[in-house]
Amino acid sequence: NSSTVEIKADIKSSAPKGFSVVTSTTFTVYGNGTIDVNSTFTPDETEWPLPKLGYIIHLPEGFENVEYFGAGPFENYVDRKRAAAIDRYKTTVDDMFVPYVRTQDCGNRSDVRWVAVTDRTGNGIMIKAGNVMDFSALHYTPVDLDKAGHPFELTKRKETILSIDVAHNGLGGASCGPPPMDRYLLKTEKTEFSYSIRPCNPLLGDK
């Protein structure tokens, strides 16, 4: 098919102490602007779980509006979502940030079928999961959040940092309680993740 291009990429991501994850991805690009992404993550086997597994997408300045179909309306995680209802929600990138006393990963939404991030005219991108996924949209990268001790130490980025993940590790009782239950651990196992990236504007709808 002359209107379809397939790109395959194998990437090995390594931490300073030697842990690595091999990601094998096939990008199928269609003439209408849709990109199907099919990835296989193969992490080194370890005794400790991964925090999360997925992609980070840097979007241009102005992509401030967020709409999604998944668990909400507040932040939720694999073991902190019983009070969250599956529905269609609208929010903003600023409102997704949670100012914890100690800055950390925040704003996640679980069991998400699709998310659209758009500018003031309604134009942007939609990410549609093959099954379900987790996502957050913030003005900070995970490294920004980890390096800052408190919210006032953060420098807000103009761009939007969209994280889409196949899975997250459970939160457990955090620093003052027990670790996550075994069924909520993100173990270092071979994992597949499929989603599509689509152009988004008011005329296209959300089908």
mmCIF file of C-alpha atoms in Angstrom:
data_model
loop_
_atom_site.group_PDB
_atom_site.id
_atom_site.type_symbol
_atom_site.label_atom_id
_atom_site.label_comp_id
_atom_site.label_asym_id
_atom_site.label_seq_id
_atom_site.Cartn_x
_atom_site.Cartn_y
_atom_site.Cartn_z
ATOM 1 C CA ASN A 1 0.000 0.000 0.000
ATOM 2 C CA SER A 2 1.717 3.211 -1.196
ATOM 3 C CA SER A 3 -0.020 5.323 1.469
ATOM 4 C CA THR A 4 1.451 3.309 4.355
ATOM 5 C CA VAL A 5 5.006 3.370 5.698
ATOM 6 C CA GLU A 6 6.338 0.913 8.291
ATOM 7 C CA ILE A 7 9.321 1.795 10.472
ATOM 8 C CA LYS A 8 10.972 -0.600 12.913
ATOM 9 C CA ALA A 9 13.271 0.474 15.726
ATOM 10 C CA ASP A 10 15.179 -1.421 18.411
ATOM 11 C CA ILE A 11 16.447 0.732 21.293
ATOM 12 C CA LYS A 12 18.397 -0.255 24.392
ATOM 13 C CA SER A 13 17.982 2.134 27.319
ATOM 14 C CA SER A 14 20.560 1.727 30.080
ATOM 15 C CA ALA A 15 20.804 3.220 33.561
ATOM 16 C CA PRO A 16 24.183 4.373 34.964
ATOM 17 C CA LYS A 17 24.364 1.288 37.187
ATOM 18 C CA GLY A 18 23.824 -1.114 34.277
ATOM 19 C CA PHE A 19 20.086 -1.936 34.308
ATOM 20 C CA SER A 20 18.657 -1.852 30.790
ATOM 21 C CA VAL A 21 15.421 -2.200 28.854
ATOM 22 C CA VAL A 22 15.309 -3.223 25.192
ATOM 23 C CA THR A 23 12.354 -1.735 23.313
ATOM 24 C CA SER A 24 11.372 -3.160 19.917
ATOM 25 C CA THR A 25 8.825 -0.962 18.170
ATOM 26 C CA THR A 26 6.997 -0.968 14.857
ATOM 27 C CA PHE A 27 5.536 2.367 13.716
ATOM 28 C CA THR A 28 2.937 2.088 10.952
ATOM 29 C CA VAL A 29 2.283 5.516 9.419
ATOM 30 C CA TYR A 30 -0.878 6.027 7.349
ATOM 31 C CA GLY A 31 -1.623 8.694 4.776
ATOM 32 C CA ASN A 32 -4.358 10.227 6.945
ATOM 33 C CA GLY A 33 -1.839 11.059 9.698
ATOM 34 C CA THR A 34 -2.571 8.130 12.022
ATOM 35 C CA ILE A 35 0.407 6.251 13.466
ATOM 36 C CA ASP A 36 -0.021 2.786 14.976
ATOM 37 C CA VAL A 37 2.652 1.986 17.562
ATOM 38 C CA ASN A 38 3.341 -1.599 18.653
ATOM 39 C CA SER A 39 6.114 -2.048 21.220
ATOM 40 C CA THR A 40 7.649 -4.914 23.134
ATOM 41 C CA PHE A 41 9.605 -4.017 26.286
ATOM 42 C CA THR A 42 12.205 -6.534 27.474
ATOM 43 C CA PRO A 43 13.757 -5.369 30.765
ATOM 44 C CA ASP A 44 16.646 -7.023 32.567
ATOM 45 C CA GLU A 45 15.322 -9.358 35.249
ATOM 46 C CA THR A 46 15.639 -7.921 38.749
ATOM 47 C CA GLU A 47 14.255 -8.610 42.211
ATOM 48 C CA TRP A 48 12.787 -5.121 42.452
ATOM 49 C CA PRO A 49 9.811 -3.785 40.454
ATOM 50 C CA LEU A 50 9.832 -0.995 37.876
ATOM 51 C CA PRO A 51 8.171 2.353 38.708
ATOM 52 C CA LYS A 52 6.382 2.462 35.333
ATOM 53 C CA LEU A 53 6.812 1.433 31.723
ATOM 54 C CA GLY A 54 5.923 3.496 28.680
ATOM 55 C CA TYR A 55 6.713 6.609 26.662
ATOM 56 C CA ILE A 56 7.220 10.324 27.274
ATOM 57 C CA ILE A 57 6.061 12.699 24.515
ATOM 58 C CA HIS A 58 7.074 16.380 24.516
ATOM 59 C CA LEU A 59 4.268 18.511 23.066
ATOM 60 C CA PRO A 60 4.675 22.146 21.958
ATOM 61 C CA GLU A 61 3.731 25.148 24.049
ATOM 62 C CA GLY A 62 -0.012 25.773 24.032
ATOM 63 C CA PHE A 63 -1.234 22.183 24.352
ATOM 64 C CA GLU A 64 -3.066 22.899 27.604
ATOM 65 C CA ASN A 65 -6.458 21.194 27.323
ATOM 66 C CA VAL A 66 -6.902 17.530 28.255
ATOM 67 C CA GLU A 67 -9.870 15.264 27.613
ATOM 68 C CA TYR A 68 -9.902 11.541 28.276
ATOM 69 C CA PHE A 69 -12.060 8.473 28.781
ATOM 70 C CA GLY A 70 -10.895 6.537 31.818
ATOM 71 C CA ALA A 71 -10.786 6.575 35.609
ATOM 72 C CA GLY A 72 -11.217 9.971 37.253
ATOM 73 C CA PRO A 73 -11.798 12.768 37.847
ATOM 74 C CA PHE A 74 -8.916 12.915 40.382
ATOM 75 C CA GLU A 75 -5.497 11.251 40.114
ATOM 76 C CA ASN A 76 -5.479 7.477 40.564
ATOM 77 C CA TYR A 77 -3.121 4.502 40.372
ATOM 78 C CA VAL A 78 -3.436 0.737 40.032
ATOM 79 C CA ASP A 79 -3.963 0.300 43.796
ATOM 80 C CA ARG A 80 -5.570 3.706 44.427
ATOM 81 C CA LYS A 81 -8.565 3.851 42.087
ATOM 82 C CA ARG A 82 -11.526 2.257 43.837
ATOM 83 C CA ALA A 83 -13.230 5.646 44.267
ATOM 84 C CA ALA A 84 -12.527 6.669 40.651
ATOM 85 C CA ALA A 85 -15.301 6.211 38.108
ATOM 86 C CA ILE A 86 -14.833 5.354 34.430
ATOM 87 C CA ASP A 87 -16.208 8.288 32.456
ATOM 88 C CA ARG A 88 -15.311 11.059 30.032
ATOM 89 C CA TYR A 89 -13.483 13.939 31.703
ATOM 90 C CA LYS A 90 -12.038 17.339 30.813
ATOM 91 C CA THR A 91 -9.187 19.049 32.660
ATOM 92 C CA THR A 92 -6.080 21.136 32.027
ATOM 93 C CA VAL A 93 -2.368 20.450 32.262
ATOM 94 C CA ASP A 94 -2.040 22.882 35.188
ATOM 95 C CA ASP A 95 -4.903 21.227 37.067
ATOM 96 C CA MET A 96 -3.382 17.742 36.674
ATOM 97 C CA PHE A 97 -0.379 18.731 38.811
ATOM 98 C CA VAL A 98 -0.683 17.749 42.489
ATOM 99 C CA PRO A 99 1.524 19.911 44.769
ATOM 100 C CA TYR A 100 2.720 17.290 47.236
ATOM 101 C CA VAL A 101 5.038 18.602 49.970
ATOM 102 C CA ARG A 102 7.782 16.414 48.451
ATOM 103 C CA THR A 103 7.505 16.662 44.667
ATOM 104 C CA GLN A 104 7.002 13.310 42.989
ATOM 105 C CA ASP A 105 5.173 11.593 40.152
ATOM 106 C CA CYS A 106 1.579 12.805 40.195
ATOM 107 C CA GLY A 107 -1.563 13.360 38.161
ATOM 108 C CA ASN A 108 -1.804 9.830 36.770
ATOM 109 C CA ARG A 109 -5.052 8.460 35.364
ATOM 110 C CA SER A 110 -5.628 4.698 35.047
ATOM 111 C CA ASP A 111 -7.770 2.472 32.810
ATOM 112 C CA VAL A 112 -7.689 5.087 30.047
ATOM 113 C CA ARG A 113 -9.110 4.192 26.623
ATOM 114 C CA TRP A 114 -8.079 7.453 24.929
ATOM 115 C CA VAL A 115 -6.701 10.881 25.741
ATOM 116 C CA ALA A 116 -6.692 14.046 23.635
ATOM 117 C CA VAL A 117 -4.357 16.978 24.347
ATOM 118 C CA THR A 118 -5.231 20.118 22.389
ATOM 119 C CA ASP A 119 -4.589 23.839 22.090
ATOM 120 C CA ARG A 120 -7.139 26.642 22.471
ATOM 121 C CA THR A 121 -8.482 26.005 18.945
ATOM 122 C CA GLY A 122 -9.161 22.326 19.659
ATOM 123 C CA ASN A 123 -6.290 21.067 17.510
ATOM 124 C CA GLY A 124 -3.793 18.556 18.866
ATOM 125 C CA ILE A 125 -3.253 14.829 19.154
ATOM 126 C CA MET A 126 -5.214 11.877 20.441
ATOM 127 C CA ILE A 127 -3.625 8.756 21.887
ATOM 128 C CA LYS A 128 -5.884 5.695 21.707
ATOM 129 C CA ALA A 129 -4.867 2.584 23.629
ATOM 130 C CA GLY A 130 -5.054 -0.864 22.100
ATOM 131 C CA ASN A 131 -6.567 -1.956 25.417
ATOM 132 C CA VAL A 132 -6.142 0.482 28.313
ATOM 133 C CA MET A 133 -3.244 2.624 29.493
ATOM 134 C CA ASP A 134 -2.138 5.130 32.127
ATOM 135 C CA PHE A 135 -1.312 8.746 31.337
ATOM 136 C CA SER A 136 -0.415 12.103 32.816
ATOM 137 C CA ALA A 137 0.088 15.530 31.237
ATOM 138 C CA LEU A 138 2.253 17.996 33.179
ATOM 139 C CA HIS A 139 4.606 20.925 32.703
ATOM 140 C CA TYR A 140 7.401 18.897 34.307
ATOM 141 C CA THR A 141 9.411 15.813 33.370
ATOM 142 C CA PRO A 142 9.887 12.938 35.826
ATOM 143 C CA VAL A 143 13.483 14.132 36.306
ATOM 144 C CA ASP A 144 12.248 17.654 37.134
ATOM 145 C CA LEU A 145 9.953 16.225 39.810
ATOM 146 C CA ASP A 146 12.637 13.950 41.235
ATOM 147 C CA LYS A 147 15.299 16.646 41.512
ATOM 148 C CA ALA A 148 13.078 19.231 43.206
ATOM 149 C CA GLY A 149 12.563 18.924 46.920
ATOM 150 C CA HIS A 150 9.359 20.987 47.078
ATOM 151 C CA PRO A 151 6.914 22.492 44.563
ATOM 152 C CA PHE A 152 8.410 25.999 44.839
ATOM 153 C CA GLU A 153 11.723 24.613 43.565
ATOM 154 C CA LEU A 154 10.186 23.535 40.255
ATOM 155 C CA THR A 155 10.604 25.560 37.066
ATOM 156 C CA LYS A 156 7.484 25.244 34.952
ATOM 157 C CA ARG A 157 8.172 24.233 31.352
ATOM 158 C CA LYS A 158 6.250 25.926 28.539
ATOM 159 C CA GLU A 159 5.797 22.631 26.710
ATOM 160 C CA THR A 160 3.482 19.820 27.850
ATOM 161 C CA ILE A 161 5.050 16.545 28.974
ATOM 162 C CA LEU A 162 2.662 13.709 28.080
ATOM 163 C CA SER A 163 3.423 10.337 29.679
ATOM 164 C CA ILE A 164 1.639 7.257 28.335
ATOM 165 C CA ASP A 165 2.296 3.989 30.120
ATOM 166 C CA VAL A 166 1.302 0.375 29.734
ATOM 167 C CA ALA A 167 1.524 -0.072 33.514
ATOM 168 C CA HIS A 168 2.566 1.496 36.820
ATOM 169 C CA ASN A 169 3.869 -0.037 40.018
ATOM 170 C CA GLY A 170 1.433 0.181 42.920
ATOM 171 C CA LEU A 171 1.882 2.878 45.560
ATOM 172 C CA GLY A 172 1.337 0.746 48.638
ATOM 173 C CA GLY A 173 1.415 2.586 51.968
ATOM 174 C CA ALA A 174 4.218 4.890 50.785
ATOM 175 C CA SER A 175 6.867 5.926 53.349
ATOM 176 C CA CYS A 176 4.699 5.262 56.390
ATOM 177 C CA GLY A 177 3.123 1.935 55.478
ATOM 178 C CA PRO A 178 3.583 -1.447 53.795
ATOM 179 C CA PRO A 179 4.803 -1.861 50.193
ATOM 180 C CA PRO A 180 2.342 -2.664 47.369
ATOM 181 C CA MET A 181 0.646 -6.045 47.351
ATOM 182 C CA ASP A 182 2.226 -8.569 44.990
ATOM 183 C CA ARG A 183 -0.555 -8.271 42.403
ATOM 184 C CA TYR A 184 0.146 -4.534 42.075
ATOM 185 C CA LEU A 185 3.886 -4.887 41.462
ATOM 186 C CA LEU A 186 5.244 -4.029 38.014
ATOM 187 C CA LYS A 187 7.667 -6.908 37.629
ATOM 188 C CA THR A 188 10.526 -6.988 35.142
ATOM 189 C CA GLU A 189 8.820 -9.153 32.571
ATOM 190 C CA LYS A 190 8.494 -8.925 28.803
ATOM 191 C CA THR A 191 5.545 -6.593 28.135
ATOM 192 C CA GLU A 192 3.677 -5.519 24.995
ATOM 193 C CA PHE A 193 2.112 -2.102 24.511
ATOM 194 C CA SER A 194 0.008 -0.966 21.540
ATOM 195 C CA TYR A 195 -1.564 2.417 20.877
ATOM 196 C CA SER A 196 -2.279 4.819 18.039
ATOM 197 C CA ILE A 197 -1.461 8.497 17.595
ATOM 198 C CA ARG A 198 -4.099 10.439 15.682
ATOM 199 C CA PRO A 199 -4.542 14.054 14.547
ATOM 200 C CA CYS A 200 -7.208 15.710 16.649
ATOM 201 C CA ASN A 201 -9.451 18.620 15.728
ATOM 202 C CA PRO A 202 -13.115 19.483 16.346
ATOM 203 C CA LEU A 203 -14.180 18.275 12.888
ATOM 204 C CA LEU A 204 -12.680 14.779 13.265
ATOM 205 C CA GLY A 205 -14.494 13.851 16.487
ATOM 206 C CA ASP A 206 -13.182 11.140 18.808
ATOM 207 C CA LYS A 207 -14.029 7.859 17.082
#
